[in-house]
XYZ file of C-alpha atoms in Angstrom:
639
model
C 164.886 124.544 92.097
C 168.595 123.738 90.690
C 170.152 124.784 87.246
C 172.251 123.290 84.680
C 174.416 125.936 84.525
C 178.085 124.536 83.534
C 179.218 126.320 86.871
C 176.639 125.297 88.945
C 176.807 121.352 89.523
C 173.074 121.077 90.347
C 170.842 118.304 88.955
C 168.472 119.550 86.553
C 164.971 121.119 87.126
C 164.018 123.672 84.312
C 166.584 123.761 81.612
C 164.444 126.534 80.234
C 164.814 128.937 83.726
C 167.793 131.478 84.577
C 170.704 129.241 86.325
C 171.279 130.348 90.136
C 174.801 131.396 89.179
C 173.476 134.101 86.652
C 170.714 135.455 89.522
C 174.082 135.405 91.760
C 175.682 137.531 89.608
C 172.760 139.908 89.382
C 172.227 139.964 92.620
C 175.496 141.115 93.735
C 175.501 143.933 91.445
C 171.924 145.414 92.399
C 172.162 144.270 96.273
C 172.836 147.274 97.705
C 169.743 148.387 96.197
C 167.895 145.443 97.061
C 168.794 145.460 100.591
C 167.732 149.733 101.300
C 164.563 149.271 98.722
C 163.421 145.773 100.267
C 163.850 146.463 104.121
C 161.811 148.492 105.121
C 159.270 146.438 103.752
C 160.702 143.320 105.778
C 159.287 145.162 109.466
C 156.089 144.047 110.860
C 154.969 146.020 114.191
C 152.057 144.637 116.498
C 149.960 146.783 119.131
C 148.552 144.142 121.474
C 145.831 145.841 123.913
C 147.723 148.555 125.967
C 145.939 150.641 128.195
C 144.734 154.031 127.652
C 147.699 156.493 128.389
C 149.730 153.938 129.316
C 152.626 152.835 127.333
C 153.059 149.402 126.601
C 156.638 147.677 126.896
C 158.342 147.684 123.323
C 159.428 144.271 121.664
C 161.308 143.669 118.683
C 161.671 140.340 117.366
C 165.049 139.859 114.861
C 164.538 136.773 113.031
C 167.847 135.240 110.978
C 165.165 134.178 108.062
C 162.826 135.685 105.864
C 159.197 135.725 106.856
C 158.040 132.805 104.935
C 160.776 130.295 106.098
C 159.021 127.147 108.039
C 161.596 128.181 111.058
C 160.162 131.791 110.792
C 156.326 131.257 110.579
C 156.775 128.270 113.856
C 158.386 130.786 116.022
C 156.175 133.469 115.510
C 152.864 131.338 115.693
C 154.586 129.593 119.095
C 154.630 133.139 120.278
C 151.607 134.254 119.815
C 150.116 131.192 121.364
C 151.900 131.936 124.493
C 150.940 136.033 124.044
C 147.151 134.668 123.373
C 146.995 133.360 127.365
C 146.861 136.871 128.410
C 143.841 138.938 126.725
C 145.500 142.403 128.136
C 148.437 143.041 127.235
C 150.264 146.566 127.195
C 152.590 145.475 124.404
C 154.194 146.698 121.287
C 155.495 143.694 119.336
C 157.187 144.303 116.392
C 159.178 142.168 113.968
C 162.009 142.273 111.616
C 163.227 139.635 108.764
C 166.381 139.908 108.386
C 167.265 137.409 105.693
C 170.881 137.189 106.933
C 172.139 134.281 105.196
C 170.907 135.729 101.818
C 172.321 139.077 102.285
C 175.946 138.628 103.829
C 178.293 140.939 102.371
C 179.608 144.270 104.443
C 177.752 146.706 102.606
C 174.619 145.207 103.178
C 174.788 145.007 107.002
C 176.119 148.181 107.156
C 172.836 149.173 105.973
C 170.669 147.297 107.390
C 172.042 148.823 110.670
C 171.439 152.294 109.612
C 168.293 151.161 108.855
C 167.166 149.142 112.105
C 169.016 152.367 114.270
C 167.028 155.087 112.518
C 163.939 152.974 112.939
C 164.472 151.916 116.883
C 166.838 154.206 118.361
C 166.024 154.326 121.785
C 162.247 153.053 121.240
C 163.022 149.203 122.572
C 162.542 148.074 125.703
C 163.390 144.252 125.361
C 165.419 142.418 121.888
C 164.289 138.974 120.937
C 167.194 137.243 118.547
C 165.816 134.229 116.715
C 168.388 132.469 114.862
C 172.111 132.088 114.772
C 172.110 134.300 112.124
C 170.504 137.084 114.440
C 172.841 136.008 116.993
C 176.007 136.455 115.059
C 174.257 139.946 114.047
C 173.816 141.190 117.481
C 177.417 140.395 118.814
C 178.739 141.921 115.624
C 177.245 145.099 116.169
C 176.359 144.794 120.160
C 175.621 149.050 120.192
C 172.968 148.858 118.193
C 170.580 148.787 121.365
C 172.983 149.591 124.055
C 171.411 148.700 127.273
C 168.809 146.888 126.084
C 168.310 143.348 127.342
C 168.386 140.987 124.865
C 167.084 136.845 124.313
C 168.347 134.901 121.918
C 165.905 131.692 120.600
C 167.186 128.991 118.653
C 170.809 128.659 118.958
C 172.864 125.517 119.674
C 174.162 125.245 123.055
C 178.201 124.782 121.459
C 177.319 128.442 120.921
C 177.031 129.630 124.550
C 181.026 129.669 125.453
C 181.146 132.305 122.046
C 178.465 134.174 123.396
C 179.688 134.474 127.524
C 182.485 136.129 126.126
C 180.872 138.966 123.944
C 179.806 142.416 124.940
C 176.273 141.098 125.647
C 177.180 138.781 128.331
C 175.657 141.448 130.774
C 172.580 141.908 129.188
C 172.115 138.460 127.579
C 169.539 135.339 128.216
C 169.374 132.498 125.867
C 166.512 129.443 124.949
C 169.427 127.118 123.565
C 168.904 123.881 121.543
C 170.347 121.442 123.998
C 173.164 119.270 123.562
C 170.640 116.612 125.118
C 168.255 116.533 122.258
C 171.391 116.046 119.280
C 172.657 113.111 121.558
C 169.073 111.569 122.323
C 168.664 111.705 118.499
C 172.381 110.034 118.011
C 170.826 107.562 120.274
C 167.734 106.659 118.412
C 169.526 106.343 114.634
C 171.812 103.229 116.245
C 168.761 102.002 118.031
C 166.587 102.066 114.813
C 169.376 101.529 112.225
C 171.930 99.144 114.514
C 173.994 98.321 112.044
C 174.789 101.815 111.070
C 178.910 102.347 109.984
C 178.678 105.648 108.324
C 176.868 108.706 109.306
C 177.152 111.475 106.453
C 176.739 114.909 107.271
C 174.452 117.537 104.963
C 175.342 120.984 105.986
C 175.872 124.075 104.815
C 179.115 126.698 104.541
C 177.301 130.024 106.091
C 177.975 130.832 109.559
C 175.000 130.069 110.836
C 175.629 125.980 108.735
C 178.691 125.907 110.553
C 177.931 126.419 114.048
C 175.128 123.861 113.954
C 177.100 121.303 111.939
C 179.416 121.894 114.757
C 177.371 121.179 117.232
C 176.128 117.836 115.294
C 180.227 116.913 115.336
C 180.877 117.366 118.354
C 177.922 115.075 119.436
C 179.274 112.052 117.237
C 182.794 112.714 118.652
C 182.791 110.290 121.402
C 181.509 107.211 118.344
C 184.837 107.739 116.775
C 185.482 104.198 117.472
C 182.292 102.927 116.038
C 181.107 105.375 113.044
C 182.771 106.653 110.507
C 181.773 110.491 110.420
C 181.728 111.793 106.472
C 181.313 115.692 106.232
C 179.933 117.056 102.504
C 179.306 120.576 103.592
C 182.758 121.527 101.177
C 180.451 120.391 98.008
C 178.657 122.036 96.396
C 174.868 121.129 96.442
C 174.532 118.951 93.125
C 177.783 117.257 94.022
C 176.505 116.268 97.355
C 173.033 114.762 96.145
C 175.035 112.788 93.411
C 177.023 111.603 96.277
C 174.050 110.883 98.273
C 171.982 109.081 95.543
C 174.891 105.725 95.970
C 175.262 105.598 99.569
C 176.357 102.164 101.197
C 173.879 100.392 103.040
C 174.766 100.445 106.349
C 174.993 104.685 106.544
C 172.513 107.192 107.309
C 172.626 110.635 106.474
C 172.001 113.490 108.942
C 171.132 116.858 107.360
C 171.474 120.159 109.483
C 170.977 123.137 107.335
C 172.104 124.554 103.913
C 171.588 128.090 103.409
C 174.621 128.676 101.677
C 176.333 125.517 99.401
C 179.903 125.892 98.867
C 179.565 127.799 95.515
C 177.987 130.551 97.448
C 174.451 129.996 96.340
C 171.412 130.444 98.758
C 168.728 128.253 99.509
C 165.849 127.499 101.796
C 167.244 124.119 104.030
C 163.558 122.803 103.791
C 163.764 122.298 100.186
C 166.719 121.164 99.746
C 165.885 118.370 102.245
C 163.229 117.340 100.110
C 165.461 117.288 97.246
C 168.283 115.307 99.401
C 165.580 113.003 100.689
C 164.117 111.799 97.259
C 167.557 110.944 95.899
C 169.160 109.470 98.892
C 169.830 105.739 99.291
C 169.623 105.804 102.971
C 167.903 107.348 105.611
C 167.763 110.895 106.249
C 167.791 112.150 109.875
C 167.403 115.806 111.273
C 167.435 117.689 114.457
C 164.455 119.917 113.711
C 160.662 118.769 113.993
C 159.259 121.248 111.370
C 161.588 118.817 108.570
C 159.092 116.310 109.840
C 157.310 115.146 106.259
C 160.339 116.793 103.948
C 161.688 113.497 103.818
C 163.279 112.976 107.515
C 162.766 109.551 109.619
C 162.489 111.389 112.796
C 163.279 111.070 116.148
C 163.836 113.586 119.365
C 164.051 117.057 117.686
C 164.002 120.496 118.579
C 161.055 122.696 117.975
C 161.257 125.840 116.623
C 157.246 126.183 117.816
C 158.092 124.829 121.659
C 160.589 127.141 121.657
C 158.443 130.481 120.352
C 156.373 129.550 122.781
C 158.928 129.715 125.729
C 160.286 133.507 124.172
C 156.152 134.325 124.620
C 156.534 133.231 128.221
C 159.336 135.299 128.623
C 158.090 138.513 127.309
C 154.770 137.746 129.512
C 157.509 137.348 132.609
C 159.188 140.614 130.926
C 155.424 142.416 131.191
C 155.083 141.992 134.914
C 158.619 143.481 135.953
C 160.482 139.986 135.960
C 162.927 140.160 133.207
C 165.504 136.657 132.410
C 168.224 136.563 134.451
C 171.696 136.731 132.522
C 171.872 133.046 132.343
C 171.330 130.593 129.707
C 167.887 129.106 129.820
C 168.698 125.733 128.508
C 166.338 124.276 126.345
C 163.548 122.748 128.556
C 160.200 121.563 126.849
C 161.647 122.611 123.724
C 161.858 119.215 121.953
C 159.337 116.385 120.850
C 159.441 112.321 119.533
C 158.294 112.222 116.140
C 158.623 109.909 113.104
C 157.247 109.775 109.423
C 155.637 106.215 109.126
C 155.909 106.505 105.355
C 160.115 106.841 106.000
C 159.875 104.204 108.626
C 158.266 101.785 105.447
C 160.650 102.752 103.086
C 163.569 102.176 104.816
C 162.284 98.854 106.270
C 162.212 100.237 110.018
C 160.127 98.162 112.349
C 157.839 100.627 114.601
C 158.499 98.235 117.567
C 161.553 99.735 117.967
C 160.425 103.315 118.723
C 160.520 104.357 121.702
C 157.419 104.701 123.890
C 155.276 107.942 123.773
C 156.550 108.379 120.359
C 154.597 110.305 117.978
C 154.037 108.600 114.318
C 152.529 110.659 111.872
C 151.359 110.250 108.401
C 150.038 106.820 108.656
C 147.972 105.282 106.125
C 144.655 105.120 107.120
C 143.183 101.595 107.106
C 139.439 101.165 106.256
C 138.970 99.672 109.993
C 140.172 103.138 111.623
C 138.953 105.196 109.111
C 135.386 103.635 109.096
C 135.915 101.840 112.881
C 132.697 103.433 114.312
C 130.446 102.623 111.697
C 132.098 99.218 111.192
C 131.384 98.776 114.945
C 127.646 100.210 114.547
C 126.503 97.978 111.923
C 128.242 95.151 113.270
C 125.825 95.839 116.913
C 123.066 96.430 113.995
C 123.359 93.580 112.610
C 123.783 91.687 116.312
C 120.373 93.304 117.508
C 118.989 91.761 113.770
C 120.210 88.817 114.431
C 118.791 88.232 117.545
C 115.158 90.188 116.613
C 115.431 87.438 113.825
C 116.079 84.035 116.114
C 113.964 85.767 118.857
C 111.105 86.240 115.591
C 111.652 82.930 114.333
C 111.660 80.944 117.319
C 108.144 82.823 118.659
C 107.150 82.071 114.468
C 107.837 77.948 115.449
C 106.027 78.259 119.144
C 103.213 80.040 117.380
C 103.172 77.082 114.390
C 103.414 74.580 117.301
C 100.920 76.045 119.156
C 98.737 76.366 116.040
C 99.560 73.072 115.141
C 98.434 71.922 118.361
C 94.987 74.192 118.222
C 94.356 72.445 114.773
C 94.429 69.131 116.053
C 92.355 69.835 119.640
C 89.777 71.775 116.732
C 90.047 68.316 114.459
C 89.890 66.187 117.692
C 86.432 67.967 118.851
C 85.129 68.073 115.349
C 85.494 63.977 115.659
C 84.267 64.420 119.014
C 81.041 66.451 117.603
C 80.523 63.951 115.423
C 80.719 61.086 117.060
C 78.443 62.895 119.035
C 76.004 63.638 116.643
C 76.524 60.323 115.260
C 76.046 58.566 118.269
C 72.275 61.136 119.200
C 70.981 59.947 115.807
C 71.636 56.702 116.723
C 70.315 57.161 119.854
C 67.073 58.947 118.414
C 66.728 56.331 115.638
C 66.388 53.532 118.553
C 64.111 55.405 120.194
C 61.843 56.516 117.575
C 61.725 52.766 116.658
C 60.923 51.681 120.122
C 57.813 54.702 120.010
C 57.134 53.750 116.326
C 57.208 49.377 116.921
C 55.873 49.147 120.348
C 54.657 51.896 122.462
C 52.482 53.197 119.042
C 51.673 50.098 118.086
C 50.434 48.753 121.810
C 48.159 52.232 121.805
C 46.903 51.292 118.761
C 45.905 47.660 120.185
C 44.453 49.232 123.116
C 42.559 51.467 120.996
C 41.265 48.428 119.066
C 40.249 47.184 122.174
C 38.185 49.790 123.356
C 36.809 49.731 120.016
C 35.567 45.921 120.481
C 34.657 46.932 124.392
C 32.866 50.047 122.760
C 30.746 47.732 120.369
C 29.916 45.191 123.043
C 28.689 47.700 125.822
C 26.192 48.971 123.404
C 23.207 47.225 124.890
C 24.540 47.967 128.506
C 23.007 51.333 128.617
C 23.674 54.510 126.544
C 26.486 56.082 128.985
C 28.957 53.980 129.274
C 29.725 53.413 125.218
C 30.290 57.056 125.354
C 33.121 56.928 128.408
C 34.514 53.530 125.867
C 34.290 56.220 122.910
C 36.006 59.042 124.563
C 39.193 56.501 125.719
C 39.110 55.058 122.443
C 39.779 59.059 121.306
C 42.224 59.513 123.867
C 44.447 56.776 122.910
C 43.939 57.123 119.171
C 45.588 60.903 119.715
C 48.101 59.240 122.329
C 49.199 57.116 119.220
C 49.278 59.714 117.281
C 51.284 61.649 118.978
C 53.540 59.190 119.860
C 54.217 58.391 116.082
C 54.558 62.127 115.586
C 57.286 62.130 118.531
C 58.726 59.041 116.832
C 59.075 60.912 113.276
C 60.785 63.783 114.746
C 63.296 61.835 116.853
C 64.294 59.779 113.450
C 63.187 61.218 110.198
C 62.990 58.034 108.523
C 60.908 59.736 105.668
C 64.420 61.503 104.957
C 65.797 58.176 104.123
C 63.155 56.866 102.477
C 61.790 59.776 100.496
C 64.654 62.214 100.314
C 65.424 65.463 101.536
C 62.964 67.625 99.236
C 59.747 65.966 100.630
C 61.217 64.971 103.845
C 60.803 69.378 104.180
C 57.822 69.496 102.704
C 56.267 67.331 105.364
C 58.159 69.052 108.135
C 56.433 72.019 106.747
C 53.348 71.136 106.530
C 53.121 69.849 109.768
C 54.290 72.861 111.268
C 51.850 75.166 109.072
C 49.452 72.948 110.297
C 50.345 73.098 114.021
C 50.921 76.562 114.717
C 48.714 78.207 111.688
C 51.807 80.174 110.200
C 52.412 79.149 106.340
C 56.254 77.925 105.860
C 56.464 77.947 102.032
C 59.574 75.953 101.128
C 61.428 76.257 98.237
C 63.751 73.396 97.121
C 66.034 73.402 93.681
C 65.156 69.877 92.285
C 68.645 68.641 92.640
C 68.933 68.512 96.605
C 67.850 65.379 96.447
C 70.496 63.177 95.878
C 73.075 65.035 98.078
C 74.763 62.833 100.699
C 73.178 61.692 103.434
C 74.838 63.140 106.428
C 74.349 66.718 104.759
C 70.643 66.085 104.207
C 70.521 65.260 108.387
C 72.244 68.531 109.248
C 69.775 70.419 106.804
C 66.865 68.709 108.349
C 68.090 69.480 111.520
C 68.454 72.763 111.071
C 65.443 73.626 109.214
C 63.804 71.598 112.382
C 65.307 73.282 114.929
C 64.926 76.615 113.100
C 60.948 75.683 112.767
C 60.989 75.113 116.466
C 62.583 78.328 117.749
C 60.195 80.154 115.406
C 56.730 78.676 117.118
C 58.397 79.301 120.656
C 59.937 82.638 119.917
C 59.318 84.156 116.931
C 55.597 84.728 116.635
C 55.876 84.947 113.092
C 52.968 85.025 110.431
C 54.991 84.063 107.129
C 58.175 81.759 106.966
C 59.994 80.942 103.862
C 62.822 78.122 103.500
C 64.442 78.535 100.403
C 67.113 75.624 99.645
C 69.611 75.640 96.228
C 72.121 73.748 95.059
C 74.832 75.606 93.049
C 78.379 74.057 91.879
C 80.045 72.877 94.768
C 77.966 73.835 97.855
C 74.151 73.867 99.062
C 72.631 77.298 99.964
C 70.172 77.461 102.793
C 67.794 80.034 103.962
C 65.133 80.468 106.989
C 63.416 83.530 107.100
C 60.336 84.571 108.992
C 59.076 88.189 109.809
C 58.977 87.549 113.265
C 59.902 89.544 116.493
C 63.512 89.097 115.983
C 66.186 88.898 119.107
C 69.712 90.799 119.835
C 72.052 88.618 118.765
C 74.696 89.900 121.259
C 72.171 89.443 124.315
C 70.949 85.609 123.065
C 74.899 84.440 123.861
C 74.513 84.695 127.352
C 70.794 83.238 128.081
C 70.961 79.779 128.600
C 69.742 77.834 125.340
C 71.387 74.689 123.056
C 69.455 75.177 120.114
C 71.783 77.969 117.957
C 74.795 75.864 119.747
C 73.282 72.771 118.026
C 72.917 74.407 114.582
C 75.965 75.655 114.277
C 77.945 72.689 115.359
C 75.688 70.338 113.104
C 76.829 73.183 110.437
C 80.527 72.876 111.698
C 80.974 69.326 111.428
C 79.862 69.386 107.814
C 82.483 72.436 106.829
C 79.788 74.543 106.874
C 79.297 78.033 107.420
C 76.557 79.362 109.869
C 75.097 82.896 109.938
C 71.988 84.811 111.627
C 70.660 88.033 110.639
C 68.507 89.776 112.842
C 67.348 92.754 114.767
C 64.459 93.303 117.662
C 61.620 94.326 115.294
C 62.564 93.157 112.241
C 62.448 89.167 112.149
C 65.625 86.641 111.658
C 66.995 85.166 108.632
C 69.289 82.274 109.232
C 72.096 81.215 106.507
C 73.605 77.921 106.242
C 76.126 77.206 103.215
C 77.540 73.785 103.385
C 79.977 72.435 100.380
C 79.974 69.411 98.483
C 82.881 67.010 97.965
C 84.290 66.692 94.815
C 83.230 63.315 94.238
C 79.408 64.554 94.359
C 80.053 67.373 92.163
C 81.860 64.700 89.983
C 78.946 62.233 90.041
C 76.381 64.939 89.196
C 78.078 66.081 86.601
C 78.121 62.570 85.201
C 74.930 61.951 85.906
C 72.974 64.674 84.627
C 73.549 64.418 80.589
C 71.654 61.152 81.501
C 68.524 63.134 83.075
């Protein structure tokens, strides 16, 4: 957060807040305070699993930064993820926040030295320097742990001359940023941004700004020739975000860190590279991952977590007896290929050109990726409908073929039945009027005859008119019969007397026959139906009639026949011995066949109720075409 103090060139935040200057001033006159009130607060010590009566190897960890800088909190969680791969360790880790960049005057070091000798004299068995801050600190006063090895993490590798020459040399190992990584990222801003003139350079005037922005020179030294290098650590920080905000643009900028602005003010580097990065015209660049979404494009940086993990793999090396070498452990595995796709967008940077095994992070989401499975599941859903649905329709067409097909083999028998039925009748009709015209009417000649011959042989002698007599009986009965046999095959009294008394008769004949009554009971209009419906009722109440005197043994039947709108209702029923119905389908036998396809034929429906025991009742319903029901209707106002 900037001021608009008159003496402090900062873009406004808060006009309402204390200016920075004003907390400078403050600050310096309470500091010394500050520093002996707020440090001992700034230690944090760590016990990690020692052994009973054994005492664990003593760490201390000097970081440049307060605790809560991003720098700080990677390199300490990079640690302990290296720390975490050994669940025994006989360790005492502690850690100290120095804030060096905040608290730089003489007075203040001086006592955080007292401070740091009274607390560790003699109790350290390894010093871990993160920072060049810490760095700087440790030279400076190199008897503050006399004797005690010492790593320094984080530090450029322009630094390593500086430090071969100090009174640590002997005791001193170093994780270095590598000169590698700064020229790898040189590399990728003129592969990503080709037509880059102007590279200007963010940095800060502390002593730990100036040996990384040194660093950062000398890697653009040898593009003399082809950039123009333009250094604004000399401004203070609102001057160099005005200057920022109207960059030309073919020119990049490439922040390092700003802890100290040239007006002496403090500040964390992260937020002032979010500040930088929302008013600059062009593209902001850094050589630190954990910048990554502060505004930065990206590229190969150093990482301040890689690297806390290497110091934890150092102090586990330390643990076993093997401690560094005094050589510079150059920065292996220390670095990683990032980018911010919402940077790459907004400065029209085609992701084509990155290189491969890149990282890109904070990419919009589309609805395909962020919904891709379920897209993909409803989409085989919808497949396995699809098909259940063709599959269903297609057996839905066989089965209306096939139905189709069924309907007209069931309409090609029903023609067949009939013409079958049609084609007995007429069959039956020519023979009962071959019976009825000759046969019957040459037995009743002959029994003329033997009448005459009966008459004549009177006088003969008085036995052989009898044997005349009993032939003329014979063949009188013979006639009879055969005109009986010649009404059943044809029922021409259903033609010529209607339905109604054509029953009656058949009744009465078999009452007489087989001495059962069969009391019949006709509605008065079942006359005048038509004439093929009439023959199937006949038939059936004949046929019925028949199975009765051969099966039934019945002593009552009753016929009961009625016409209601649109269909004819008919009953047999006798109290007879009855019959399984499921048994009678498989003995041999036409005459229920014959019923029920006379019924059939007609659009009737055919039914049998019965039990062993407990006599039969047989249902026939047959309906009536509208043109009967029409004419009956007409007709019977006239009645």
């Amino acid at each position: 957060m900037f001021c608009r103090h008159e003496r402090c060139h900062a873009r406004p935040h808060d006009s309402g807040r204390i200016c920075c200057a004003c907390v400078l001033a403050l600050c310096r006159c309470i500091l010394p305070v500050l520093v002996l009130l707020l440090l001992p607060l700034a230690g944090n010590s760590y016990s990690l699993q020692q052994p009973a009566g054994k005492p664990g190897m003593r760490v201390l960890v000097l970081d440049s930064n307060a605790r809560d800088f991003p720098a700080s909190l990677l390199v300490e969680q990079g640690l302990h993820e290296a720390l975490a791969a050994e669940p025994n360790l006989a360790l005492q880790l502690s850690f100290e926040y120095l804030s060096l960049t905040r608290f730089r005057g003489k007075a203040q070091r001086d006592a955080l030295v007292s401070l740091l000798r009274q607390r560790y004299s003699g109790q350290v068995d390894f010093v871990i320097g993160v920072g060049v801050a810490a760095a700087l600190f440790l030279m400076e006063y190199d008897s503050l742990f006399p004797g005690t090895p010492v790593l320094l993490n984080g530090i450029p590798e322009t630094l390593g001359e500086r430090l071969r020459h100090s009174a640590l040399r002997d005791r001193l190992s170093c994780i270095v940023e590598p000169n590698s990584t700064l020229h790898a990222l040189r590399d990728s801003i003129l592969r990503l941004r080709p037509g880059t003139r102007q590279v200007y350079l963010v940095s800060g005037i502390s002593e730990s700004d100036r040996v990384r922005a040194g660093a950062i020179r000398q890697a653009f030294a040898s593009l003399a020739d082809r950039l123009q290098f333009i250094d604004l650590s000399g401004l203070p920080l609102g001057d160099i975000l005005d200057r920022c905000a109207t960059l030309p643009p073919d020119s990049v900028v490439f922040f390092s860190t700003l802890f100290v602005d040239a007006k002496g003010r403090s500040f964390v580097p992260k937020a002032v590279l979010q500040a930088l990065s929302a008013s600059a015209s062009a593209p902001v660049f850094a050589q630190y991952d954990q910048y990554l979404g502060s505004g930065i494009v990206g590229g190969p940086m150093f990482s301040m977590r890689q690297a806390g993990r290497k110091m934890g793999r150092v102090v586990l090396d330390c643990l076993q007896g093997r401690f560094p070498e005094q050589s510079f452990l150059i920065g292996a595995d220390t670095s990683s290929i990032q980018y911010d796709a919402r940077q790459l967008r907004r400065h029209g940077i085609d992701m084509r050109l990155l290189p491969a095994g890149a990282t890109v992070l904070f990419q919009e989401i589309s609805v395909w990726d962020q919904y891709r499975h379920y897209f993909i599941g409803v989409g085989l859903l919808l497949v396995l409908q699809s098909a259940l649905i063709v599959g269903l329709v297609g057996t839905l067409r066989q089965r209306q073929r096939a139905q189709a097909a069924l309907y007209a083999n069931q309409q090609e028998l029903e023609r067949l039945a009939g013409r079958l039925i049609s084609s007995q009748e007429e069959e039956l009709s020519r023979l009962s009027r071959e019976f009825h015209d000759d046969y019957a009417q040459r037995l009743a000649a002959m029994a003329i005859e033997t009448g005459a011959l009966e008459l004549q042989c009177q006088d003969i002698g008085p036995a052989l008119p009898g044997r005349i007599g009993h032939i003329k009986n014979r063949l009188i009965n013979l006639s009879d019969d055969v005109h009986a046999l010649s009404r059943e095959l044809h029922p021409r009294i259903l033609k010529d007397l209607g339905l109604s008394r054509a029953l009656h008769s058949l009744c009465r004949h078999f009452s007489d026959r087989e001495s059962c009554p069969a009391i019949c009971r006709i509605d008065a209009d079942s006359d005048d139906i038509p004439e093929d419906i009439a023959l199937c009722v006949y038939r059936v109440v004949q046929e019925g009639l028949r199975n009765i005197a051969k099966h039934a043994h019945a002593q009552r039947v009753d016929i009961d026949i009625r016409h209601t709108t649109g269909r004819l209702s008919v009953s047999i029923a006798d109290d007879g011995a009855g019959f399984d119905p499921h048994r009678v389908r498989h003995i041999p036998g036409i005459g229920l066949a014959s019923m029920r396809e006379r019924v059939q034929y007609v659009r009737g429906t055919f039914t049998i109720q019965t039990a062993p025991g407990q006599g039969t009742v047989i249902r026939v319903t047959v309906p009536l075409s509208e043109e009967y029901h029409h004419e009956k209707s007409a007709d019977r106002p006239g009645r």
